[in-house]
XYZ file of C-alpha atoms in Angstrom:
701
model
C 0.413 -0.301 -0.444
C 0.697 3.897 0.117
C 0.460 5.494 2.777
C -1.110 8.736 3.499
C 2.246 12.029 3.434
C 1.980 12.049 7.101
C 1.091 8.457 8.081
C 3.504 6.915 9.933
C 4.476 3.752 10.137
C 1.706 1.948 12.957
C 3.423 -1.435 13.301
C 0.546 -2.988 12.440
C 0.035 -4.664 9.286
C -2.470 -2.639 7.834
C -1.649 -3.770 4.634
C -3.625 -6.939 5.193
C -7.223 -5.240 4.291
C -6.062 -3.805 0.652
C -7.974 -7.337 -1.035
C -10.634 -6.183 0.757
C -13.984 -5.918 -1.267
C -15.471 -3.368 0.620
C -14.202 -0.251 2.000
C -12.051 -0.459 4.445
C -10.070 3.188 6.019
C -7.943 4.766 9.477
C -7.988 8.169 10.687
C -5.537 8.671 13.622
C -4.927 12.147 16.037
C -7.122 14.645 17.430
C -7.457 16.205 13.530
C -8.514 12.736 11.799
C -6.118 12.468 9.626
C -6.063 9.724 6.774
C -3.903 7.336 7.741
C -4.667 4.450 5.848
C -6.676 3.871 2.958
C -7.583 0.583 0.391
C -8.308 0.861 -2.656
C -11.858 -0.432 -2.813
C -12.493 2.752 -0.305
C -10.044 5.543 -2.333
C -12.179 4.793 -6.023
C -15.063 5.897 -4.199
C -13.769 8.621 -1.752
C -10.222 9.196 -2.819
C -8.631 10.772 0.866
C -12.037 12.683 2.477
C -11.247 11.030 6.062
C -14.226 9.953 7.580
C -15.118 14.408 9.507
C -14.393 15.296 5.259
C -16.723 12.919 4.729
C -19.774 13.132 7.398
C -19.754 17.304 7.366
C -19.647 17.045 3.483
C -22.204 13.953 3.640
C -24.498 14.855 5.817
C -24.186 18.560 6.449
C -28.689 18.394 5.515
C -29.495 15.644 6.974
C -31.772 16.508 10.047
C -28.885 14.027 12.042
C -26.225 15.443 11.024
C -24.954 16.227 13.986
C -25.055 12.071 15.155
C -23.088 11.080 12.037
C -20.631 14.188 13.071
C -20.075 12.781 16.008
C -19.189 8.656 15.103
C -15.589 8.486 15.491
C -14.640 11.111 18.349
C -18.079 9.030 20.078
C -15.230 5.690 19.541
C -12.959 6.907 20.487
C -14.037 7.890 23.824
C -16.185 5.295 25.065
C -13.898 2.351 22.764
C -17.127 1.192 21.840
C -17.949 0.425 17.998
C -20.447 1.305 15.859
C -22.267 0.229 12.843
C -24.546 2.097 10.587
C -26.761 0.242 8.230
C -27.821 1.329 5.306
C -26.737 5.005 5.779
C -27.288 7.727 2.751
C -24.588 9.220 1.559
C -24.926 12.306 -0.796
C -21.379 13.773 -2.182
C -19.383 13.760 -5.976
C -17.966 10.123 -5.534
C -14.901 9.653 -7.159
C -16.266 7.312 -9.932
C -19.705 8.938 -10.149
C -20.044 12.541 -9.415
C -22.459 13.870 -6.889
C -24.824 11.464 -6.521
C -27.128 10.529 -3.007
C -25.497 6.432 -1.655
C -26.090 4.111 0.425
C -23.108 2.333 2.550
C -23.571 0.028 5.815
C -20.233 1.700 8.218
C -18.750 -0.007 10.619
C -16.715 2.013 13.521
C -13.934 0.846 15.941
C -11.299 1.814 17.717
C -7.521 0.973 16.986
C -4.399 1.533 18.894
C -2.263 2.888 15.990
C 1.678 3.115 15.794
C 3.426 4.823 19.745
C -0.269 3.694 20.870
C -1.581 6.887 20.063
C -5.873 5.830 19.664
C -7.330 5.048 16.073
C -10.322 4.929 14.644
C -11.199 1.884 12.010
C -13.311 2.612 9.426
C -15.436 -0.498 7.484
C -17.217 -0.067 4.717
C -19.577 -1.881 1.778
C -21.848 -0.031 -0.731
C -25.571 -0.917 -0.780
C -27.326 1.018 -2.978
C -28.845 -1.717 -4.545
C -30.392 -3.365 -2.181
C -31.939 -0.776 -0.544
C -32.983 0.351 -3.584
C -34.588 -2.909 -5.434
C -35.902 -3.291 -1.107
C -37.441 0.228 -1.912
C -38.765 -0.967 -5.189
C -40.865 -3.660 -3.661
C -42.092 -1.774 -0.300
C -43.751 0.354 -2.764
C -44.941 -2.727 -5.314
C -46.736 -4.092 -2.175
C -47.964 -0.189 -0.685
C -48.974 -0.628 -3.810
C -51.086 -3.164 -4.193
C -52.193 -2.312 -0.443
C -53.860 0.194 -1.977
C -55.290 -1.192 -5.049
C -56.091 -3.561 -3.208
C -58.072 -1.555 -0.869
C -59.132 0.878 -3.504
C -60.317 -2.204 -5.320
C -62.371 -3.347 -2.099
C -63.511 -0.434 -1.692
C -65.332 0.446 -5.300
C -66.905 -2.890 -5.175
C -68.723 -2.491 -1.944
C -69.909 0.685 -2.671
C -69.247 2.000 -6.009
C -71.716 1.756 -9.480
C -69.797 -1.054 -11.585
C -69.291 -4.064 -11.070
C -64.767 -5.199 -10.319
C -64.321 -8.840 -11.009
C -61.468 -11.134 -11.255
C -59.965 -13.725 -13.870
C -57.358 -16.165 -14.771
C -55.482 -16.750 -17.318
C -58.864 -19.159 -18.286
C -61.522 -17.112 -17.731
C -62.741 -18.290 -14.260
C -63.464 -16.011 -12.512
C -60.510 -17.033 -9.094
C -61.903 -13.486 -6.383
C -65.049 -12.740 -4.641
C -66.875 -9.411 -6.177
C -69.341 -8.074 -2.870
C -70.161 -5.740 -5.682
C -71.451 -8.933 -8.034
C -72.751 -10.620 -4.640
C -75.274 -7.525 -4.073
C -76.532 -6.915 -7.336
C -77.457 -10.220 -8.488
C -77.005 -12.454 -5.036
C -74.655 -15.234 -6.824
C -72.145 -16.943 -3.463
C -68.631 -16.777 -3.582
C -69.417 -20.589 -4.939
C -71.817 -19.831 -7.058
C -69.871 -16.899 -9.403
C -66.363 -17.658 -9.350
C -65.642 -20.449 -12.574
C -68.461 -20.062 -15.215
C -70.607 -19.208 -13.123
C -71.115 -16.300 -13.876
C -72.756 -17.155 -16.902
C -75.738 -18.674 -14.461
C -76.825 -15.096 -14.135
C -77.255 -13.943 -17.295
C -79.923 -13.810 -19.370
C -81.220 -17.562 -21.245
C -80.361 -15.908 -24.232
C -77.449 -14.178 -23.369
C -75.413 -16.980 -22.078
C -74.043 -18.417 -24.735
C -74.052 -15.548 -27.190
C -71.669 -14.102 -24.636
C -69.524 -17.424 -22.746
C -68.859 -17.210 -27.130
C -67.449 -13.628 -26.877
C -65.582 -14.726 -24.123
C -64.101 -17.187 -24.925
C -63.157 -15.482 -28.715
C -61.401 -13.350 -25.978
C -58.890 -15.093 -24.504
C -58.424 -16.958 -27.040
C -57.238 -13.998 -29.279
C -55.934 -12.306 -25.973
C -57.634 -9.040 -27.415
C -55.764 -5.615 -25.276
C -59.613 -5.052 -24.330
C -62.217 -7.054 -24.917
C -66.456 -4.524 -24.406
C -69.354 -6.571 -24.901
C -73.365 -5.794 -24.073
C -75.682 -8.871 -22.282
C -78.639 -8.929 -19.413
C -77.872 -8.889 -16.013
C -80.420 -10.852 -13.507
C -80.469 -8.852 -10.739
C -81.466 -9.851 -7.113
C -85.092 -8.911 -7.275
C -85.407 -10.898 -10.399
C -85.505 -8.277 -13.140
C -82.924 -8.331 -16.034
C -80.754 -5.538 -16.791
C -78.485 -4.258 -19.281
C -74.735 -4.662 -18.213
C -71.600 -3.442 -20.756
C -68.321 -5.470 -19.305
C -65.535 -4.711 -20.067
C -61.884 -6.420 -19.361
C -58.361 -6.064 -20.418
C -55.456 -8.897 -19.251
C -52.711 -8.619 -16.900
C -49.665 -10.102 -18.197
C -46.148 -10.926 -17.926
C -43.847 -10.338 -20.732
C -45.821 -12.304 -23.154
C -47.469 -14.149 -20.810
C -51.070 -13.507 -19.290
C -50.889 -14.233 -15.797
C -55.008 -12.394 -14.842
C -57.983 -10.546 -16.529
C -59.881 -8.077 -14.433
C -62.880 -6.283 -15.364
C -65.902 -4.116 -14.758
C -69.330 -4.686 -15.378
C -71.832 -0.816 -16.032
C -75.092 -0.593 -15.729
C -75.862 0.705 -18.525
C -79.582 0.917 -19.110
C -80.675 3.475 -19.396
C -78.135 4.497 -22.169
C -79.100 1.191 -23.886
C -83.342 1.839 -23.770
C -81.863 5.468 -25.111
C -79.699 4.011 -27.876
C -82.828 1.521 -28.620
C -85.729 3.320 -28.822
C -83.938 5.472 -31.387
C -82.543 2.965 -32.936
C -86.907 1.518 -33.570
C -87.807 4.656 -34.058
C -85.530 4.912 -37.192
C -86.187 1.826 -38.381
C -89.630 3.169 -37.786
C -89.167 6.035 -40.164
C -87.541 4.667 -42.029
C -89.960 1.018 -43.360
C -92.159 3.911 -44.520
C -90.168 5.757 -46.313
C -91.099 4.557 -49.164
C -94.287 3.076 -49.006
C -97.712 4.479 -50.041
C -99.983 1.013 -49.271
C -101.211 0.797 -46.268
C -100.674 -2.842 -45.744
C -97.945 -2.297 -46.808
C -96.852 0.308 -44.133
C -98.323 -0.939 -41.525
C -96.651 -4.934 -42.118
C -93.248 -2.538 -41.451
C -93.582 -0.777 -38.975
C -95.087 -4.875 -36.719
C -91.570 -6.325 -38.210
C -89.664 -2.893 -35.747
C -92.067 -4.172 -32.820
C -91.870 -7.899 -33.392
C -89.524 -8.669 -31.821
C -87.900 -5.808 -30.686
C -90.704 -4.691 -27.845
C -93.316 -8.221 -28.145
C -94.108 -11.404 -29.579
C -97.047 -11.126 -31.458
C -99.191 -7.811 -32.463
C -102.367 -7.415 -34.530
C -102.745 -4.332 -35.609
C -106.598 -3.583 -36.873
C -107.769 -0.093 -39.193
C -111.617 0.622 -37.762
C -113.707 2.640 -40.437
C -114.656 6.313 -38.989
C -118.132 5.875 -38.277
C -120.618 8.796 -36.063
C -121.915 5.939 -33.942
C -118.619 4.985 -31.768
C -120.185 6.664 -29.467
C -122.552 6.385 -26.901
C -122.979 1.965 -26.663
C -122.561 1.354 -29.717
C -120.668 -1.291 -30.877
C -117.166 -0.919 -33.695
C -116.104 -2.851 -36.189
C -112.563 -3.910 -36.560
C -110.825 -5.281 -40.236
C -107.212 -7.146 -39.017
C -105.520 -5.924 -41.409
C -101.989 -7.141 -40.626
C -100.160 -9.252 -37.937
C -96.404 -10.934 -36.888
C -95.267 -12.776 -34.442
C -91.908 -14.655 -33.545
C -90.341 -17.623 -34.142
C -91.047 -20.380 -32.934
C -93.942 -19.300 -31.739
C -97.948 -20.417 -32.274
C -99.380 -18.708 -35.965
C -101.719 -15.596 -35.075
C -105.164 -16.355 -36.162
C -106.727 -15.072 -39.498
C -109.748 -13.044 -37.757
C -110.514 -10.295 -40.163
C -113.887 -8.700 -40.003
C -114.669 -8.016 -35.709
C -116.957 -7.016 -34.282
C -116.152 -4.745 -31.039
C -119.696 -4.234 -28.176
C -119.526 -1.277 -26.741
C -118.511 -3.285 -23.029
C -115.284 -4.526 -24.986
C -111.747 -3.087 -23.673
C -111.248 -2.262 -27.603
C -114.325 -0.012 -27.550
C -112.995 1.415 -24.384
C -109.491 2.132 -25.836
C -110.750 3.671 -28.699
C -113.803 5.718 -27.075
C -109.910 6.505 -24.317
C -108.003 8.247 -27.200
C -105.755 6.219 -24.979
C -103.489 3.036 -24.543
C -104.621 -0.380 -22.245
C -101.918 -2.256 -20.620
C -103.090 -5.774 -19.243
C -100.637 -8.053 -17.028
C -101.399 -10.925 -16.443
C -100.232 -14.565 -14.895
C -98.092 -16.901 -18.573
C -101.206 -18.080 -20.419
C -103.862 -17.024 -18.278
C -105.369 -13.204 -19.777
C -108.229 -11.813 -18.428
C -111.514 -12.274 -20.185
C -111.978 -9.818 -23.199
C -108.665 -8.890 -23.457
C -108.693 -9.654 -27.375
C -111.028 -10.135 -30.072
C -112.492 -14.293 -30.310
C -110.338 -15.990 -31.423
C -107.218 -14.188 -30.131
C -107.404 -14.975 -26.780
C -106.751 -19.052 -27.692
C -103.672 -17.706 -29.188
C -102.684 -16.537 -25.792
C -103.338 -19.044 -24.071
C -101.569 -21.482 -25.937
C -97.972 -18.842 -26.700
C -98.538 -18.267 -22.297
C -98.368 -14.385 -22.866
C -98.285 -12.743 -19.869
C -99.412 -8.775 -21.368
C -101.423 -7.115 -23.904
C -101.517 -3.501 -24.567
C -103.644 -1.926 -27.613
C -102.726 1.052 -28.791
C -104.900 3.564 -30.333
C -103.551 5.025 -34.076
C -104.640 8.172 -33.791
C -104.462 9.850 -37.287
C -105.542 13.261 -38.087
C -108.169 13.629 -35.092
C -109.491 10.141 -35.130
C -108.430 6.101 -33.969
C -108.099 5.107 -37.621
C -106.043 1.696 -36.310
C -105.291 -0.172 -32.951
C -102.181 -1.647 -32.967
C -102.771 -5.741 -30.320
C -98.891 -6.933 -29.448
C -98.505 -8.718 -26.694
C -95.035 -11.303 -24.563
C -94.802 -14.465 -23.434
C -93.062 -16.950 -21.947
C -90.130 -15.502 -20.182
C -90.700 -12.824 -21.329
C -91.062 -9.567 -18.519
C -94.559 -8.175 -19.900
C -95.011 -4.963 -22.010
C -93.242 -2.183 -19.853
C -95.307 1.420 -19.727
C -91.933 2.853 -21.718
C -92.462 0.382 -24.650
C -95.935 1.297 -24.712
C -94.785 4.625 -24.782
C -92.584 3.509 -27.734
C -95.083 2.094 -30.180
C -97.336 5.362 -29.826
C -94.419 7.268 -31.120
C -93.460 5.115 -33.564
C -96.854 6.013 -35.211
C -97.202 9.468 -34.315
C -93.329 9.383 -35.890
C -95.929 8.249 -38.597
C -98.139 9.922 -39.308
C -97.802 12.430 -42.259
C -97.472 8.618 -44.063
C -100.105 6.839 -42.120
C -102.557 9.864 -43.151
C -101.530 9.654 -46.618
C -101.848 6.119 -46.911
C -105.284 5.698 -45.268
C -106.017 8.571 -47.840
C -104.124 7.152 -50.670
C -107.317 3.317 -49.262
C -109.976 5.002 -49.202
C -109.422 7.026 -52.894
C -108.138 3.807 -54.125
C -111.522 1.706 -53.019
C -113.525 4.885 -53.781
C -112.268 5.520 -57.536
C -112.771 1.112 -58.308
C -116.704 1.736 -57.090
C -116.494 4.058 -59.739
C -114.798 2.406 -62.503
C -117.247 -0.478 -62.264
C -120.004 1.541 -61.653
C -118.928 3.028 -65.213
C -118.044 -0.442 -66.778
C -122.023 -1.972 -67.377
C -122.249 -5.663 -67.840
C -122.277 -7.692 -70.520
C -126.002 -7.963 -72.139
C -126.938 -11.722 -72.875
C -127.019 -13.256 -75.651
C -127.889 -15.784 -77.601
C -125.685 -18.341 -79.048
C -122.705 -15.704 -78.306
C -120.943 -16.828 -74.274
C -119.403 -12.830 -72.850
C -116.935 -12.676 -70.454
C -114.906 -8.495 -69.290
C -112.234 -8.104 -66.879
C -111.256 -4.646 -65.553
C -108.350 -4.345 -62.985
C -107.635 -1.388 -61.294
C -103.533 -0.074 -61.382
C -102.308 -1.034 -57.939
C -99.971 1.980 -58.581
C -102.568 5.098 -59.104
C -104.607 6.289 -56.568
C -107.835 7.535 -59.366
C -109.087 5.665 -61.930
C -107.954 5.638 -65.508
C -109.508 6.096 -68.261
C -109.533 2.728 -70.319
C -113.407 1.498 -70.628
C -114.912 -1.417 -72.205
C -118.614 -2.017 -73.972
C -120.668 -4.358 -74.905
C -124.742 -3.828 -76.243
C -126.980 -5.421 -78.822
C -127.936 -3.420 -82.179
C -131.148 -3.297 -84.159
C -130.191 -5.114 -86.595
C -129.354 -8.026 -83.877
C -125.879 -7.056 -84.078
C -123.698 -6.813 -81.264
C -121.195 -3.722 -80.548
C -117.961 -4.851 -78.418
C -115.610 -1.353 -78.033
C -112.427 -0.526 -76.168
C -110.496 1.763 -75.797
C -107.853 4.112 -73.376
C -107.804 7.916 -72.627
C -105.155 9.385 -71.439
C -104.179 9.616 -68.317
C -104.867 8.670 -64.750
C -107.626 10.650 -62.939
C -110.568 11.518 -62.673
C -110.930 13.556 -65.877
C -110.135 11.272 -67.797
C -111.803 9.428 -65.991
C -115.424 11.073 -66.383
C -113.892 12.121 -71.025
C -113.307 7.986 -70.720
C -117.349 8.029 -69.838
C -118.200 10.530 -71.885
C -116.487 9.501 -75.624
C -117.722 5.606 -74.469
C -122.090 6.666 -74.490
C -121.163 9.077 -77.464
C -119.304 5.864 -79.095
C -122.657 4.444 -77.897
C -124.778 6.756 -79.463
C -122.697 6.805 -82.275
C -123.241 2.862 -83.004
C -126.908 3.007 -82.674
C -127.517 6.442 -84.336
C -127.078 4.538 -88.515
C -126.004 0.899 -89.448
C -122.842 1.935 -91.129
C -118.902 0.808 -91.521
C -117.494 0.238 -87.843
C -114.249 2.813 -89.320
C -116.628 5.627 -90.447
C -118.758 5.143 -86.922
C -114.804 5.827 -85.679
C -114.524 8.748 -88.093
C -117.333 10.348 -86.983
C -116.763 9.949 -83.420
C -113.044 11.926 -84.252
C -115.278 14.737 -86.304
C -117.360 15.221 -82.747
C -114.213 14.974 -80.044
C -112.307 17.108 -82.728
C -115.323 19.967 -80.945
C -116.132 18.917 -77.284
C -112.539 16.970 -76.061
C -109.732 19.334 -78.688
C -106.663 17.999 -75.735
C -108.228 14.168 -76.402
C -105.999 11.601 -77.478
C -108.036 7.964 -77.485
C -107.275 4.547 -78.665
C -109.593 2.472 -79.738
C -111.100 -0.983 -81.603
C -114.943 -0.875 -82.256
C -116.433 -4.471 -84.155
C -119.637 -5.739 -84.190
C -120.713 -9.605 -84.000
C -122.614 -10.752 -86.818
C -124.278 -13.530 -88.357
C -125.461 -12.249 -91.873
C -128.569 -13.941 -94.113
C -125.572 -16.814 -95.041
C -125.868 -18.079 -92.145
C -121.909 -17.760 -91.302
C -120.723 -14.802 -87.971
C -118.494 -12.425 -88.729
C -116.729 -9.758 -87.005
C -116.516 -6.024 -88.668
C -113.888 -4.118 -86.952
C -112.183 -0.884 -86.644
C -108.604 -0.156 -85.140
C -107.198 3.458 -83.876
C -104.358 2.826 -83.187
C -105.377 0.356 -80.390
C -103.463 -2.886 -79.907
C -105.417 -5.755 -82.557
C -108.050 -8.375 -81.859
C -106.749 -10.637 -81.052
C -108.651 -13.835 -82.472
C -109.047 -17.498 -80.836
C -109.109 -20.472 -82.975
C -111.724 -23.612 -81.747
C -109.009 -25.046 -83.144
C -106.449 -23.540 -80.190
C -104.663 -21.130 -82.970
C -104.401 -17.423 -81.564
C -103.739 -15.112 -84.045
C -104.047 -10.347 -84.560
C -106.204 -8.426 -86.500
C -103.751 -6.488 -88.481
C -106.294 -5.031 -90.521
C -108.252 -1.768 -90.725
C -105.748 0.132 -88.805
C -105.876 3.532 -88.629
C -104.312 6.498 -86.448
C -105.156 7.878 -83.421
C -108.211 9.304 -81.973
C -107.482 12.996 -81.520
C -104.781 13.462 -84.062
C -106.111 13.102 -88.038
C -108.879 15.329 -88.099
C -112.358 13.673 -89.981
C -109.198 11.248 -91.376
C -110.748 8.133 -93.599
C -111.079 5.841 -90.919
C -111.243 1.845 -92.875
C -112.314 -0.915 -91.183
C -111.128 -4.689 -91.793
C -114.245 -8.004 -91.370
C -112.990 -11.625 -90.235
C -114.603 -15.051 -90.317
C -115.008 -16.418 -87.206
C -114.961 -20.389 -87.020
C -117.455 -22.023 -84.595
C -116.442 -22.475 -80.607
C -113.384 -19.307 -82.075
C -112.637 -17.097 -79.118
C -112.442 -12.387 -80.027
C -110.622 -10.644 -77.517
C -110.012 -7.020 -76.431
C -107.875 -5.767 -74.150
C -105.857 -2.289 -73.648
C -102.540 -2.001 -73.005
C -102.263 -2.846 -69.891
C -102.490 -6.528 -70.156
C -99.052 -5.907 -72.508
C -97.418 -3.461 -72.058
C -94.298 -3.836 -69.334
C -91.760 -1.227 -68.368
C -88.787 -1.688 -70.965
C -89.768 -3.756 -73.004
C -90.714 -3.423 -76.679
C -94.490 -3.950 -76.665
C -93.822 -6.950 -79.310
C -92.903 -9.102 -76.452
C -96.114 -9.030 -74.498
C -98.537 -9.648 -77.599
C -95.740 -12.886 -78.012
C -96.412 -13.625 -74.353
C -100.552 -12.759 -74.830
C -101.183 -14.625 -77.924
C -98.997 -17.799 -76.128
C -100.971 -17.832 -73.177
C -104.278 -17.460 -75.197
C -103.841 -20.562 -77.315
C -103.680 -23.018 -74.493
C -106.899 -21.581 -73.278
C -108.780 -21.890 -76.499
C -111.554 -24.619 -74.378
C -111.452 -22.947 -71.007
C -114.714 -22.019 -69.948
C -114.391 -18.207 -70.933
C -114.100 -17.192 -67.611
C -111.533 -19.408 -67.022
C -109.794 -18.194 -69.938
C -110.147 -14.860 -68.728
C -108.982 -15.049 -65.371
C -105.889 -17.076 -65.889
C -104.828 -14.833 -69.702
C -105.106 -11.673 -65.768
C -102.975 -14.360 -63.665
C -100.549 -14.853 -66.600
C -100.564 -11.701 -68.101
C -100.646 -8.638 -65.165
C -97.773 -7.919 -63.449
C -98.476 -5.730 -60.864
C -97.644 -2.277 -63.383
C -98.293 1.249 -63.611
C -101.730 0.852 -66.105
C -104.610 -0.122 -66.267
C -105.956 -3.840 -67.030
C -109.799 -3.508 -68.768
C -110.592 -6.265 -71.540
C -113.755 -8.093 -73.407
C -114.475 -11.796 -75.333
C -117.046 -12.985 -76.546
C -116.947 -16.493 -77.718
C -119.009 -18.204 -80.821
C -120.940 -21.180 -80.561
C -119.930 -24.509 -81.513
C -122.935 -25.928 -82.192
C -123.071 -26.493 -86.582
C -124.096 -23.710 -88.249
C -127.951 -25.826 -89.395
C -128.624 -25.796 -86.011
C -129.239 -22.692 -84.805
C -131.182 -20.253 -85.854
C -130.776 -16.742 -87.226
C -130.541 -14.652 -84.287
C -134.287 -12.772 -82.410
C -134.299 -9.232 -81.502
C -132.329 -7.534 -79.112
C -133.489 -8.319 -75.579
C -135.268 -11.450 -76.606
C -134.270 -14.943 -76.564
C -131.997 -17.578 -74.464
C -129.897 -16.082 -72.068
C -126.463 -17.125 -72.110
C -123.273 -17.451 -69.784
C -121.035 -14.192 -69.274
């Protein structure tokens, strides 16, 4: 060793401390001079004496006087002193200024000549102290977290839980037990699934399993949780994995009651769905069907909507008639009965609800409905479906009850809540304008159809001939259209057939159609002349009376001249050609006698044509609604008509017409009118000459 400059030989062999792994130093004399220091000491403290170290390191320490007097105490008493984990803050030879921790041992030593000295042995314990403090901090943090967890679990709105890496619950949760009533034994592992709504157990288990397999950073899920009182509420569950490296140690999570938020979100969602369902619909039945599909299954398990016609006798002791228009039922339940028209007496709950103008609600034990809560036929369904509640919600449109919604919940499902009853009412309130338009449309369409039928005559009874007529209004138009047909007998015994179409789908078109049809009838009976000339005179009359109108028309006479053979005298003004179907099943269009539509060429010539008619043949006149389709050439529609009519040659005439309508009408935007006449199939010499109009045996038509 190399001694300090003022070092005297001690004779103690201090060199033995040179290889020591700890710091060793010796001080002597009153001035506490440094007599000896090994390499470890010098590498840390340099040439500082013990006094210098104390004054520099502990000058700001609350126990600085204690540290200052340690060496003096050892010299005075001869007792050794040990200081553990002392914080020494100074500029070190190897690192510069910082705080480090040392354990010091001070003892008395005799130097040469009997001079007392102090032997210092020091070992740095910074790493141990730091590690211990970290462990202590972690323990304290864990203690506090555990305390917070326990407190939150006992008083908070959230449920806190811990699961192992496999997803099984491993710690009791006071908040879960308080909320659900499940004990720790019932809750642990996968027992928590038993507290969920039966319909939510499997989906929740599958979602949790997927989260465990994927180790998602945050798992979020919503389910219905059964509370202590047996009611279900929606909870949001959130969980995160606790990792050590890449390995999952456990999962921690919360369950939060979100019933109010869920109800608000669902309410808006259902209102939006109801609005979307009625946005582009004009037909009332389709609109009500769309609304029942929103109600079932989200709000109820079964639903019937009745239409209630306006009637002044609703008040007092009068009964109410209603018509079931649509119904819906949740899959798995019995089908609702088709009731149709039903009458409710004055004392029925249905009638009272109409008069009160506000909903009526009834809850009852499963499958045991109160008498009178449903119309005849529906009560049996409530029993078989194990219904537990029924609500009647009047639908008020333009100040009057236009419909009634009857909804029911069944089985384990909770009875309809007041909030859901209000939501059903709000759905129909928000749909008021579309419903009002649809109801008005429906009423107008029915009035229009009745008016249209009143303008179209029944075919007359003509000996030897069968005559049938059909009219189908446009499904897309509420107003009456301009299609017409007519059939009447002339004084000479011939039968006049006509069919036509005035442009337009409104009441003026129907009025014009009626007037032109009557005018044509008058012109036809006024004089005997070719049918083309009759159309020419009609065209002249239209120039004066209906200058802005355009009309297509076919006018035909079914006549039997003196030779006894039937024939068709016809003229076509811009209209689809007549179809002739022979008794042998051949079908072809009659293409002669054609001229432009009426109202375009004034006082122009109108051609006529004559077509022989063989026994058993059928002549069909029709409007373009039977053959036209949007975006398609009319020739394809004519081919379809011919191909469908030919195999029907031997069908009864009524069936012939019905099957053509069924096979060709496609719900387009145009009306369809058609009139057909079939000749007798009996040989001609067995027939008497035609009788004057109004006489002779009746025929089927």
